[in-house]
Amino acid sequence: MPHFTPVRVRGGRHRLHRLLRHRRRAVAAGLAVTAAALVAAAPHPGAGAPGAPGAQRARGHPVAEPVRERHGARPVSAPVRIADAATVRLLRPGDRVDVIAATDGGSGEATVLARGARVTKVPEPVDGDAAGGALVVVSVPRATAHRLAGAAATARLAVTLC
C-alpha cells in the first residue's frame, strides 16, 4: 500500500480560529440577542387592560417624561432707569454690566442686583431730562428682573461695565 498523507478535515478548526479572532463581534452579537430577548420577555405596564394608559406604548422603548423648562432660566428684557444719564451714554447693545442699587440712607452701602446682564437696547433720552436718569434695557432671568423692578422703586440704580 502506498504512503498517503493524513486526511485533514478543513473548516472546523479554521472557523473556531476565525471566531476567536473576531470575538468582539461575537460578544456584541450575543449581547444584542440577549437584550432583545430581555425586552421581549419583560412585563409591560398596562398590557393587561386594553384601555389602560400604557397599553398603546411601543414595546421595548423606554418611556421618557418631557423635560420641564425652568421658568427662571429663560432671560427676559427688563427696563432699568439708571440714575446717572452720562453713564448710560457709554453703553452699547451687547455690553455686559452689573446693576447696583445704592440706598439713599447715606451709609454708602451698595447691593449688586444683577451680575453680567447683557444690554439689549439703549433708548434715546426723551426731552433731554438728565436729572431723572436714563433708561437702559437689559436681558436677565425673570427672578432678577423682579428684583430690579422692586429696587428701582426704593433705591438709585447704577451700572458698572464688566
XYZ file of C-alpha atoms in Angstrom:
162
model
C 0.000 0.000 0.000
C 1.390 3.381 -0.928
C 2.076 6.029 1.670
C -0.694 8.661 1.926
C -0.589 11.971 3.697
C -3.041 12.207 6.552
C -6.527 13.318 5.609
C -7.457 16.571 7.327
C -10.937 17.971 7.531
C -10.788 21.640 6.703
C -13.085 24.286 8.024
C -13.928 23.234 11.582
C -10.688 24.316 13.151
C -10.466 27.336 10.842
C -13.923 28.535 11.859
C -13.027 28.277 15.521
C -9.890 30.356 14.992
C -11.804 32.934 12.976
C -14.433 33.169 15.721
C -11.752 33.707 18.351
C -10.090 36.377 16.228
C -13.390 38.204 15.852
C -14.613 37.676 19.386
C -15.631 41.322 19.813
C -18.180 40.874 17.071
C -19.333 37.614 18.615
C -19.724 39.206 22.056
C -21.586 42.184 20.594
C -23.919 39.903 18.658
C -24.529 37.821 21.780
C -25.306 40.917 23.845
C -27.689 42.223 21.196
C -29.571 38.913 21.097
C -29.727 38.818 24.909
C -31.014 42.391 25.110
C -33.683 41.708 22.509
C -34.794 38.603 24.409
C -34.992 40.537 27.695
C -37.047 43.323 26.135
C -39.436 40.858 24.556
C -39.877 38.916 27.817
C -40.197 41.932 30.154
C -43.611 42.811 31.585
C -45.109 45.963 30.097
C -47.220 48.452 32.059
C -50.848 48.459 31.047
C -50.510 45.336 28.929
C -53.364 43.576 30.751
C -56.148 46.094 30.105
C -56.820 47.373 26.590
C -57.984 50.795 27.818
C -55.078 51.289 30.225
C -52.915 54.385 29.698
C -49.774 52.390 28.889
C -51.456 49.917 26.530
C -50.693 51.943 23.375
C -46.946 52.278 24.026
C -44.493 50.566 21.718
C -42.892 47.524 23.268
C -39.251 47.747 24.229
C -38.991 51.533 24.241
C -38.425 53.396 27.496
C -40.997 55.993 28.465
C -39.390 59.418 28.617
C -41.204 62.120 30.506
C -40.969 65.542 28.852
C -38.299 67.714 30.396
C -39.841 70.686 32.143
C -38.278 74.007 31.403
C -37.363 76.121 34.399
C -39.297 79.375 34.365
C -36.458 81.499 35.773
C -33.818 80.241 33.363
C -35.100 81.968 30.212
C -33.915 85.591 30.007
C -36.420 88.422 29.779
C -35.955 92.076 28.872
C -36.081 94.423 31.839
C -36.071 98.219 31.525
C -33.935 99.846 34.212
C -33.683 103.569 34.981
C -30.062 104.395 35.801
C -29.542 107.475 37.999
C -26.534 108.795 36.055
C -27.582 109.559 32.468
C -23.965 110.160 31.375
C -23.073 106.562 32.286
C -25.860 105.234 30.070
C -24.441 107.115 27.062
C -21.318 104.921 27.347
C -23.346 101.728 26.904
C -23.984 99.906 23.629
C -26.204 96.890 22.897
C -24.287 93.703 23.668
C -22.291 95.177 26.579
C -22.258 93.262 29.857
C -22.982 95.243 33.023
C -23.518 94.757 36.741
C -26.586 96.588 38.055
C -26.060 98.045 41.530
C -28.604 99.555 43.953
C -27.403 102.331 46.266
C -29.664 103.185 49.205
C -30.451 106.807 49.967
C -29.663 106.346 53.675
C -26.202 107.872 53.281
C -24.437 104.786 54.618
C -22.654 104.268 51.292
C -23.690 100.621 51.032
C -24.470 99.185 47.614
C -26.099 95.902 46.627
C -25.402 94.088 43.370
C -28.770 93.151 41.886
C -27.659 91.643 38.568
C -24.247 90.350 37.507
C -23.231 90.199 33.846
C -26.570 91.418 32.484
C -26.489 91.909 28.704
C -27.567 95.332 27.434
C -30.144 94.793 24.679
C -31.217 98.364 23.977
C -30.254 101.908 24.933
C -33.252 104.124 24.072
C -32.664 107.749 23.121
C -33.448 110.155 26.011
C -36.803 111.896 25.781
C -36.767 115.714 26.150
C -33.127 115.675 27.348
C -34.144 115.239 31.027
C -30.829 114.102 32.528
C -31.902 114.847 36.122
C -34.243 111.819 36.204
C -31.592 109.441 34.876
C -31.678 107.414 31.684
C -33.310 104.192 30.614
C -31.469 101.050 29.564
C -32.947 97.639 28.691
C -31.069 94.592 29.975
C -31.601 90.869 29.420
C -31.762 88.992 32.751
C -33.540 85.948 34.214
C -37.128 86.544 35.320
C -36.339 86.478 39.064
C -33.601 89.077 38.591
C -35.999 91.262 36.603
C -38.373 91.202 39.582
C -35.561 92.274 41.930
C -34.588 95.106 39.558
C -38.160 96.398 39.362
C -38.545 96.311 43.140
C -35.229 98.022 43.816
C -35.926 100.769 41.259
C -38.839 101.931 43.422
C -36.754 102.380 46.578
C -33.114 102.952 45.548
C -30.963 104.669 42.957
C -29.551 102.271 40.381
C -26.129 102.382 38.754
C -24.214 100.160 36.341
C -20.613 99.056 36.047
C -19.157 97.641 32.838
C -17.910 94.039 33.016
